[in-house]
PDB file of C-alpha atoms in Angstrom:
ATOM      1  CA  UNK A   1     147.829 102.753  86.227  1.00  0.00           C
ATOM      2  CA  UNK A   2     144.317 103.578  84.929  1.00  0.00           C
ATOM      3  CA  UNK A   3     141.822 105.452  87.081  1.00  0.00           C
ATOM      4  CA  UNK A   4     139.544 103.450  89.374  1.00  0.00           C
ATOM      5  CA  UNK A   5     136.360 103.001  87.270  1.00  0.00           C
ATOM      6  CA  UNK A   6     134.199 103.018  90.419  1.00  0.00           C
ATOM      7  CA  UNK A   7     135.245 106.646  90.947  1.00  0.00           C
ATOM      8  CA  UNK A   8     134.433 107.554  87.342  1.00  0.00           C
ATOM      9  CA  UNK A   9     130.850 106.287  87.610  1.00  0.00           C
ATOM     10  CA  UNK A  10     130.121 108.044  90.910  1.00  0.00           C
ATOM     11  CA  UNK A  11     126.821 109.959  90.449  1.00  0.00           C
ATOM     12  CA  UNK A  12     127.438 113.695  90.190  1.00  0.00           C
ATOM     13  CA  UNK A  13     123.770 114.700  90.263  1.00  0.00           C
ATOM     14  CA  UNK A  14     122.919 117.627  92.488  1.00  0.00           C
ATOM     15  CA  UNK A  15     119.968 117.054  94.836  1.00  0.00           C
ATOM     16  CA  UNK A  16     116.765 118.658  93.492  1.00  0.00           C
ATOM     17  CA  UNK A  17     116.141 122.224  94.694  1.00  0.00           C
ATOM     18  CA  UNK A  18     112.737 121.215  96.080  1.00  0.00           C
ATOM     19  CA  UNK A  19     114.154 118.506  98.324  1.00  0.00           C
ATOM     20  CA  UNK A  20     115.266 120.907 101.078  1.00  0.00           C
ATOM     21  CA  UNK A  21     111.842 122.538 101.230  1.00  0.00           C
ATOM     22  CA  UNK A  22     110.134 119.131 101.331  1.00  0.00           C
ATOM     23  CA  UNK A  23     112.422 117.773 104.052  1.00  0.00           C
ATOM     24  CA  UNK A  24     112.258 120.866 106.256  1.00  0.00           C
ATOM     25  CA  UNK A  25     108.473 121.029 105.884  1.00  0.00           C
ATOM     26  CA  UNK A  26     108.198 117.396 106.930  1.00  0.00           C
ATOM     27  CA  UNK A  27     110.623 117.959 109.820  1.00  0.00           C
ATOM     28  CA  UNK A  28     108.461 120.789 111.159  1.00  0.00           C
ATOM     29  CA  UNK A  29     105.360 118.610 110.833  1.00  0.00           C
ATOM     30  CA  UNK A  30     107.179 115.820 112.674  1.00  0.00           C
ATOM     31  CA  UNK A  31     108.132 118.182 115.484  1.00  0.00           C
ATOM     32  CA  UNK A  32     104.498 119.145 115.960  1.00  0.00           C
ATOM     33  CA  UNK A  33     103.437 115.494 115.946  1.00  0.00           C
ATOM     34  CA  UNK A  34     106.263 114.521 118.292  1.00  0.00           C
ATOM     35  CA  UNK A  35     105.246 117.068 120.892  1.00  0.00           C
ATOM     36  CA  UNK A  36     101.727 115.703 120.813  1.00  0.00           C
ATOM     37  CA  UNK A  37     102.622 112.013 120.684  1.00  0.00           C
ATOM     38  CA  UNK A  38     105.230 112.157 123.439  1.00  0.00           C
ATOM     39  CA  UNK A  39     102.258 112.522 125.738  1.00  0.00           C
ATOM     40  CA  UNK A  40     100.489 109.351 124.637  1.00  0.00           C
ATOM     41  CA  UNK A  41     102.720 106.986 122.631  1.00  0.00           C
ATOM     42  CA  UNK A  42     105.683 104.963 123.903  1.00  0.00           C
ATOM     43  CA  UNK A  43     107.678 104.688 120.631  1.00  0.00           C
ATOM     44  CA  UNK A  44     106.738 108.100 119.322  1.00  0.00           C
ATOM     45  CA  UNK A  45     109.703 108.432 116.921  1.00  0.00           C
ATOM     46  CA  UNK A  46     108.655 105.361 114.906  1.00  0.00           C
ATOM     47  CA  UNK A  47     105.000 106.382 114.949  1.00  0.00           C
ATOM     48  CA  UNK A  48     105.769 109.873 113.694  1.00  0.00           C
ATOM     49  CA  UNK A  49     108.113 108.598 110.977  1.00  0.00           C
ATOM     50  CA  UNK A  50     105.483 106.148 109.693  1.00  0.00           C
ATOM     51  CA  UNK A  51     103.073 109.053 109.271  1.00  0.00           C
ATOM     52  CA  UNK A  52     105.399 111.426 107.435  1.00  0.00           C
ATOM     53  CA  UNK A  53     107.507 109.146 105.168  1.00  0.00           C
ATOM     54  CA  UNK A  54     106.909 109.381 101.416  1.00  0.00           C
ATOM     55  CA  UNK A  55     107.596 105.762 100.501  1.00  0.00           C
ATOM     56  CA  UNK A  56     105.252 103.146 101.878  1.00  0.00           C
ATOM     57  CA  UNK A  57     106.771 100.467 104.104  1.00  0.00           C
ATOM     58  CA  UNK A  58     107.759  97.148 102.552  1.00  0.00           C
ATOM     59  CA  UNK A  59     106.169  94.177 104.252  1.00  0.00           C
ATOM     60  CA  UNK A  60     107.440  90.831 102.975  1.00  0.00           C
ATOM     61  CA  UNK A  61     106.042  88.168 105.262  1.00  0.00           C
ATOM     62  CA  UNK A  62     108.123  85.439 103.566  1.00  0.00           C
ATOM     63  CA  UNK A  63     111.396  87.080 104.418  1.00  0.00           C
ATOM     64  CA  UNK A  64     112.390  87.257 108.077  1.00  0.00           C
ATOM     65  CA  UNK A  65     115.858  88.614 107.257  1.00  0.00           C
ATOM     66  CA  UNK A  66     115.096  92.138 106.218  1.00  0.00           C
ATOM     67  CA  UNK A  67     117.808  94.685 106.954  1.00  0.00           C
ATOM     68  CA  UNK A  68     116.932  96.542 110.111  1.00  0.00           C
ATOM     69  CA  UNK A  69     117.143 100.280 110.445  1.00  0.00           C
ATOM     70  CA  UNK A  70     118.765 101.645 113.547  1.00  0.00           C
TER      71      UNK A  70
ATOM     72  CA  UNK B   1     119.763 137.595 115.494  1.00  0.00           C
ATOM     73  CA  UNK B   2     118.478 134.577 113.545  1.00  0.00           C
ATOM     74  CA  UNK B   3     121.302 134.865 111.026  1.00  0.00           C
ATOM     75  CA  UNK B   4     123.921 135.018 113.749  1.00  0.00           C
ATOM     76  CA  UNK B   5     122.441 131.884 115.369  1.00  0.00           C
ATOM     77  CA  UNK B   6     122.667 130.006 112.076  1.00  0.00           C
ATOM     78  CA  UNK B   7     126.212 131.277 111.488  1.00  0.00           C
ATOM     79  CA  UNK B   8     127.199 130.122 114.974  1.00  0.00           C
ATOM     80  CA  UNK B   9     125.674 126.667 114.513  1.00  0.00           C
ATOM     81  CA  UNK B  10     127.424 126.279 111.176  1.00  0.00           C
ATOM     82  CA  UNK B  11     130.711 126.421 113.066  1.00  0.00           C
ATOM     83  CA  UNK B  12     129.799 123.424 115.242  1.00  0.00           C
ATOM     84  CA  UNK B  13     131.067 119.983 114.260  1.00  0.00           C
ATOM     85  CA  UNK B  14     128.627 117.130 113.598  1.00  0.00           C
ATOM     86  CA  UNK B  15     128.829 115.649 117.081  1.00  0.00           C
ATOM     87  CA  UNK B  16     128.204 119.027 118.761  1.00  0.00           C
ATOM     88  CA  UNK B  17     125.259 119.697 116.461  1.00  0.00           C
ATOM     89  CA  UNK B  18     123.754 116.281 117.160  1.00  0.00           C
ATOM     90  CA  UNK B  19     124.187 116.714 120.927  1.00  0.00           C
ATOM     91  CA  UNK B  20     122.320 120.024 120.739  1.00  0.00           C
ATOM     92  CA  UNK B  21     119.569 118.417 118.678  1.00  0.00           C
ATOM     93  CA  UNK B  22     119.332 115.565 121.171  1.00  0.00           C
ATOM     94  CA  UNK B  23     118.743 118.110 123.918  1.00  0.00           C
ATOM     95  CA  UNK B  24     116.239 120.124 121.946  1.00  0.00           C
ATOM     96  CA  UNK B  25     114.681 119.440 118.545  1.00  0.00           C
ATOM     97  CA  UNK B  26     115.254 122.430 116.307  1.00  0.00           C
ATOM     98  CA  UNK B  27     114.417 122.521 112.592  1.00  0.00           C
ATOM     99  CA  UNK B  28     116.991 125.241 111.774  1.00  0.00           C
ATOM    100  CA  UNK B  29     119.734 123.301 113.515  1.00  0.00           C
ATOM    101  CA  UNK B  30     118.745 120.153 111.649  1.00  0.00           C
ATOM    102  CA  UNK B  31     118.883 122.200 108.449  1.00  0.00           C
ATOM    103  CA  UNK B  32     122.615 122.690 109.032  1.00  0.00           C
ATOM    104  CA  UNK B  33     123.134 118.910 109.205  1.00  0.00           C
ATOM    105  CA  UNK B  34     120.937 118.514 106.130  1.00  0.00           C
ATOM    106  CA  UNK B  35     123.047 120.984 104.147  1.00  0.00           C
ATOM    107  CA  UNK B  36     126.232 119.165 105.117  1.00  0.00           C
ATOM    108  CA  UNK B  37     125.051 115.726 104.061  1.00  0.00           C
ATOM    109  CA  UNK B  38     122.315 116.110 101.462  1.00  0.00           C
ATOM    110  CA  UNK B  39     124.620 115.697  98.485  1.00  0.00           C
ATOM    111  CA  UNK B  40     126.214 112.539  99.859  1.00  0.00           C
ATOM    112  CA  UNK B  41     122.873 111.007 100.876  1.00  0.00           C
ATOM    113  CA  UNK B  42     121.170 111.865  97.584  1.00  0.00           C
ATOM    114  CA  UNK B  43     124.060 110.556  95.511  1.00  0.00           C
ATOM    115  CA  UNK B  44     124.165 107.331  97.533  1.00  0.00           C
ATOM    116  CA  UNK B  45     120.423 106.871  96.998  1.00  0.00           C
ATOM    117  CA  UNK B  46     120.956 107.600  93.308  1.00  0.00           C
ATOM    118  CA  UNK B  47     123.813 105.079  93.083  1.00  0.00           C
ATOM    119  CA  UNK B  48     121.719 102.354  94.711  1.00  0.00           C
ATOM    120  CA  UNK B  49     118.331 103.113  93.138  1.00  0.00           C
ATOM    121  CA  UNK B  50     119.465 104.409  89.724  1.00  0.00           C
ATOM    122  CA  UNK B  51     116.385 106.619  89.403  1.00  0.00           C
ATOM    123  CA  UNK B  52     116.191 110.365  90.183  1.00  0.00           C
ATOM    124  CA  UNK B  53     112.598 110.451  91.433  1.00  0.00           C
ATOM    125  CA  UNK B  54     113.063 107.417  93.646  1.00  0.00           C
ATOM    126  CA  UNK B  55     116.402 108.767  94.900  1.00  0.00           C
ATOM    127  CA  UNK B  56     114.675 112.017  95.912  1.00  0.00           C
ATOM    128  CA  UNK B  57     111.957 110.156  97.835  1.00  0.00           C
ATOM    129  CA  UNK B  58     114.534 107.885  99.466  1.00  0.00           C
ATOM    130  CA  UNK B  59     116.693 110.857 100.511  1.00  0.00           C
ATOM    131  CA  UNK B  60     113.620 112.639 101.918  1.00  0.00           C
ATOM    132  CA  UNK B  61     112.690 109.646 104.054  1.00  0.00           C
ATOM    133  CA  UNK B  62     116.283 109.023 105.145  1.00  0.00           C
ATOM    134  CA  UNK B  63     116.525 112.536 106.594  1.00  0.00           C
ATOM    135  CA  UNK B  64     113.177 112.141 108.365  1.00  0.00           C
ATOM    136  CA  UNK B  65     114.256 108.791 109.773  1.00  0.00           C
ATOM    137  CA  UNK B  66     117.476 110.376 111.010  1.00  0.00           C
ATOM    138  CA  UNK B  67     115.532 113.241 112.620  1.00  0.00           C
ATOM    139  CA  UNK B  68     113.108 110.853 114.301  1.00  0.00           C
ATOM    140  CA  UNK B  69     115.936 108.643 115.599  1.00  0.00           C
ATOM    141  CA  UNK B  70     118.538 111.229 116.614  1.00  0.00           C
ATOM    142  CA  UNK B  71     117.833 110.538 120.273  1.00  0.00           C
ATOM    143  CA  UNK B  72     118.969 106.928 119.689  1.00  0.00           C
ATOM    144  CA  UNK B  73     122.350 107.910 118.201  1.00  0.00           C
ATOM    145  CA  UNK B  74     124.867 106.956 120.904  1.00  0.00           C
ATOM    146  CA  UNK B  75     128.018 108.679 119.508  1.00  0.00           C
ATOM    147  CA  UNK B  76     129.927 105.390 119.424  1.00  0.00           C
ATOM    148  CA  UNK B  77     130.546 105.920 115.718  1.00  0.00           C
ATOM    149  CA  UNK B  78     130.899 109.075 113.669  1.00  0.00           C
ATOM    150  CA  UNK B  79     127.603 110.683 112.778  1.00  0.00           C
ATOM    151  CA  UNK B  80     128.464 110.296 109.057  1.00  0.00           C
ATOM    152  CA  UNK B  81     128.895 106.529 109.453  1.00  0.00           C
ATOM    153  CA  UNK B  82     125.585 106.214 111.281  1.00  0.00           C
ATOM    154  CA  UNK B  83     123.872 108.285 108.585  1.00  0.00           C
ATOM    155  CA  UNK B  84     125.410 106.035 105.922  1.00  0.00           C
ATOM    156  CA  UNK B  85     123.994 103.012 107.756  1.00  0.00           C
ATOM    157  CA  UNK B  86     120.489 104.508 107.848  1.00  0.00           C
ATOM    158  CA  UNK B  87     120.762 105.377 104.138  1.00  0.00           C
ATOM    159  CA  UNK B  88     122.016 101.929 103.174  1.00  0.00           C
ATOM    160  CA  UNK B  89     119.360 100.066 105.191  1.00  0.00           C
ATOM    161  CA  UNK B  90     116.516 102.270 104.041  1.00  0.00           C
ATOM    162  CA  UNK B  91     117.475 102.003 100.365  1.00  0.00           C
ATOM    163  CA  UNK B  92     117.890  98.230 100.512  1.00  0.00           C
ATOM    164  CA  UNK B  93     114.562  97.806 102.295  1.00  0.00           C
ATOM    165  CA  UNK B  94     112.866  99.607  99.423  1.00  0.00           C
ATOM    166  CA  UNK B  95     114.790  98.002  96.614  1.00  0.00           C
ATOM    167  CA  UNK B  96     113.787  94.646  98.120  1.00  0.00           C
ATOM    168  CA  UNK B  97     110.248  95.474  97.071  1.00  0.00           C
ATOM    169  CA  UNK B  98     111.444  95.596  93.440  1.00  0.00           C
ATOM    170  CA  UNK B  99     113.211  92.250  93.908  1.00  0.00           C
ATOM    171  CA  UNK B 100     116.561  93.922  93.310  1.00  0.00           C
ATOM    172  CA  UNK B 101     117.868  92.441  96.538  1.00  0.00           C
ATOM    173  CA  UNK B 102     118.422  88.725  96.793  1.00  0.00           C
ATOM    174  CA  UNK B 103     117.995  86.858 100.049  1.00  0.00           C
ATOM    175  CA  UNK B 104     121.046  86.143 102.163  1.00  0.00           C
ATOM    176  CA  UNK B 105     123.097  83.315 100.714  1.00  0.00           C
ATOM    177  CA  UNK B 106     124.043  80.360 102.839  1.00  0.00           C
ATOM    178  CA  UNK B 107     127.424  80.318 101.097  1.00  0.00           C
ATOM    179  CA  UNK B 108     128.210  83.654 102.750  1.00  0.00           C
ATOM    180  CA  UNK B 109     128.815  81.823 105.990  1.00  0.00           C
ATOM    181  CA  UNK B 110     132.457  82.253 106.837  1.00  0.00           C
ATOM    182  CA  UNK B 111     134.684  79.225 106.534  1.00  0.00           C
ATOM    183  CA  UNK B 112     138.332  79.841 107.366  1.00  0.00           C
ATOM    184  CA  UNK B 113     140.452  82.834 106.385  1.00  0.00           C
ATOM    185  CA  UNK B 114     138.999  85.134 103.736  1.00  0.00           C
ATOM    186  CA  UNK B 115     141.495  86.804 101.378  1.00  0.00           C
ATOM    187  CA  UNK B 116     141.425  90.618 101.198  1.00  0.00           C
ATOM    188  CA  UNK B 117     142.358  90.734  97.535  1.00  0.00           C
ATOM    189  CA  UNK B 118     141.975  88.349  94.628  1.00  0.00           C
ATOM    190  CA  UNK B 119     142.176  88.253  90.845  1.00  0.00           C
ATOM    191  CA  UNK B 120     138.555  89.388  90.580  1.00  0.00           C
ATOM    192  CA  UNK B 121     139.443  92.674  92.268  1.00  0.00           C
ATOM    193  CA  UNK B 122     142.076  93.446  89.650  1.00  0.00           C
ATOM    194  CA  UNK B 123     139.648  92.471  86.902  1.00  0.00           C
ATOM    195  CA  UNK B 124     136.928  94.796  88.227  1.00  0.00           C
ATOM    196  CA  UNK B 125     139.304  97.723  88.693  1.00  0.00           C
ATOM    197  CA  UNK B 126     140.523  97.375  85.104  1.00  0.00           C
ATOM    198  CA  UNK B 127     137.020  97.508  83.561  1.00  0.00           C
ATOM    199  CA  UNK B 128     135.930 100.379  81.351  1.00  0.00           C
ATOM    200  CA  UNK B 129     133.582 102.673  83.277  1.00  0.00           C
ATOM    201  CA  UNK B 130     130.520 102.127  81.063  1.00  0.00           C
ATOM    202  CA  UNK B 131     130.874  98.352  81.285  1.00  0.00           C
ATOM    203  CA  UNK B 132     131.297  98.487  85.055  1.00  0.00           C
ATOM    204  CA  UNK B 133     128.185 100.639  85.243  1.00  0.00           C
ATOM    205  CA  UNK B 134     126.214  98.070  83.221  1.00  0.00           C
ATOM    206  CA  UNK B 135     127.489  95.238  85.416  1.00  0.00           C
ATOM    207  CA  UNK B 136     126.496  97.039  88.632  1.00  0.00           C
ATOM    208  CA  UNK B 137     123.049  97.905  87.244  1.00  0.00           C
ATOM    209  CA  UNK B 138     122.460  94.231  86.492  1.00  0.00           C
ATOM    210  CA  UNK B 139     123.546  93.107  89.955  1.00  0.00           C
ATOM    211  CA  UNK B 140     121.657  92.604  93.155  1.00  0.00           C
ATOM    212  CA  UNK B 141     121.575  95.872  95.148  1.00  0.00           C
ATOM    213  CA  UNK B 142     123.163  94.295  98.223  1.00  0.00           C
ATOM    214  CA  UNK B 143     126.246  93.185  96.245  1.00  0.00           C
ATOM    215  CA  UNK B 144     126.368  96.495  94.438  1.00  0.00           C
ATOM    216  CA  UNK B 145     126.266  98.402  97.734  1.00  0.00           C
ATOM    217  CA  UNK B 146     129.185  96.425  99.165  1.00  0.00           C
ATOM    218  CA  UNK B 147     131.309  97.060  96.071  1.00  0.00           C
ATOM    219  CA  UNK B 148     130.475 100.782  96.142  1.00  0.00           C
ATOM    220  CA  UNK B 149     131.375 101.038  99.839  1.00  0.00           C
ATOM    221  CA  UNK B 150     134.747  99.449  99.232  1.00  0.00           C
ATOM    222  CA  UNK B 151     135.852 100.814  95.862  1.00  0.00           C
ATOM    223  CA  UNK B 152     133.908 104.058  95.449  1.00  0.00           C
ATOM    224  CA  UNK B 153     133.635 105.354  99.016  1.00  0.00           C
ATOM    225  CA  UNK B 154     136.864 103.656 100.161  1.00  0.00           C
ATOM    226  CA  UNK B 155     135.311 102.769 103.512  1.00  0.00           C
ATOM    227  CA  UNK B 156     137.433 100.992 106.097  1.00  0.00           C
ATOM    228  CA  UNK B 157     136.555  97.428 107.068  1.00  0.00           C
ATOM    229  CA  UNK B 158     135.628  98.738 110.539  1.00  0.00           C
ATOM    230  CA  UNK B 159     133.134 101.216 109.093  1.00  0.00           C
ATOM    231  CA  UNK B 160     131.715  98.552 106.775  1.00  0.00           C
ATOM    232  CA  UNK B 161     131.267  96.256 109.785  1.00  0.00           C
ATOM    233  CA  UNK B 162     129.309  99.043 111.497  1.00  0.00           C
ATOM    234  CA  UNK B 163     127.138  99.795 108.469  1.00  0.00           C
ATOM    235  CA  UNK B 164     126.477  96.153 107.589  1.00  0.00           C
ATOM    236  CA  UNK B 165     126.229  95.063 111.240  1.00  0.00           C
ATOM    237  CA  UNK B 166     128.550  92.150 110.539  1.00  0.00           C
ATOM    238  CA  UNK B 167     131.908  90.935 111.815  1.00  0.00           C
ATOM    239  CA  UNK B 168     135.131  91.518 109.891  1.00  0.00           C
ATOM    240  CA  UNK B 169     135.320  88.015 108.371  1.00  0.00           C
ATOM    241  CA  UNK B 170     131.689  88.158 107.290  1.00  0.00           C
ATOM    242  CA  UNK B 171     132.260  91.536 105.601  1.00  0.00           C
ATOM    243  CA  UNK B 172     135.297  90.182 103.745  1.00  0.00           C
ATOM    244  CA  UNK B 173     133.307  87.127 102.694  1.00  0.00           C
ATOM    245  CA  UNK B 174     130.498  89.305 101.400  1.00  0.00           C
ATOM    246  CA  UNK B 175     132.982  91.351  99.374  1.00  0.00           C
ATOM    247  CA  UNK B 176     134.568  88.209  97.991  1.00  0.00           C
ATOM    248  CA  UNK B 177     131.175  86.890  96.882  1.00  0.00           C
ATOM    249  CA  UNK B 178     130.152  90.268  95.456  1.00  0.00           C
ATOM    250  CA  UNK B 179     133.329  90.381  93.333  1.00  0.00           C
ATOM    251  CA  UNK B 180     132.700  86.831  92.097  1.00  0.00           C
ATOM    252  CA  UNK B 181     129.138  87.690  91.137  1.00  0.00           C
ATOM    253  CA  UNK B 182     130.278  90.893  89.411  1.00  0.00           C
ATOM    254  CA  UNK B 183     132.704  88.914  87.266  1.00  0.00           C
ATOM    255  CA  UNK B 184     129.981  86.337  86.497  1.00  0.00           C
ATOM    256  CA  UNK B 185     127.591  89.139  85.548  1.00  0.00           C
ATOM    257  CA  UNK B 186     130.218  90.631  83.231  1.00  0.00           C
ATOM    258  CA  UNK B 187     130.618  87.255  81.565  1.00  0.00           C
ATOM    259  CA  UNK B 188     126.862  86.952  81.061  1.00  0.00           C
ATOM    260  CA  UNK B 189     126.625  90.450  79.583  1.00  0.00           C
ATOM    261  CA  UNK B 190     129.699  90.443  77.356  1.00  0.00           C
ATOM    262  CA  UNK B 191     130.412  86.748  76.755  1.00  0.00           C
ATOM    263  CA  UNK B 192     134.006  86.959  77.982  1.00  0.00           C
ATOM    264  CA  UNK B 193     135.994  87.160  81.206  1.00  0.00           C
ATOM    265  CA  UNK B 194     136.982  90.702  82.191  1.00  0.00           C
TER     266      UNK B 194
END
């Protein structure tokens, strides 16, 4: 039997070297913000994430069925 | 002292690490989780987005989202499954912007028993890799993700239910439809049935 082609096309790319530095830098920034916001904001985790994410949020007002993040 | 702390934390399993992080946020501790999962998360983002720069940004945001929401992880599933769910949802939310995700189909409503396997499955598994890759690139990201979960990551139906937040029959129906659309896409691209 031939090999599963889905396995053959699995991406083998290594994550970029800079990604760890970027993520850990953002995590430290988030921790600082969290400590501050815990004092004043109810949903501080969402507020902090919105301020540190790279990609801007998608807002499609015509589509009420967007996948929801946990 | 610092090195011995990191070495000690590296010996903890995912659940123990997450419990410690839930008690106290710690960047070094989170770095251990990052190192364990970065390759899987990045490659999943790459598989869904098909673009290195976008995959890097997606992976960055996925890890931040996980960090920000660790306190909400309830340990009912494995941490890896929960992380997969965050990755999947975040990627699809962003691919939606590029119109690579179609809206939910009404024909995905479950009617009766859904078969686990069909002729389309055999057809897809017998495709040449480069043709399969072209078919998946041309497909809606939601269908592509379901096919990758099943045939590339070999996820169980239970884990797929958790990731997709659907019942078992609905997951099977979505897979059935995704296989049908993959075969249709192949026909459009190559002018023949696989």
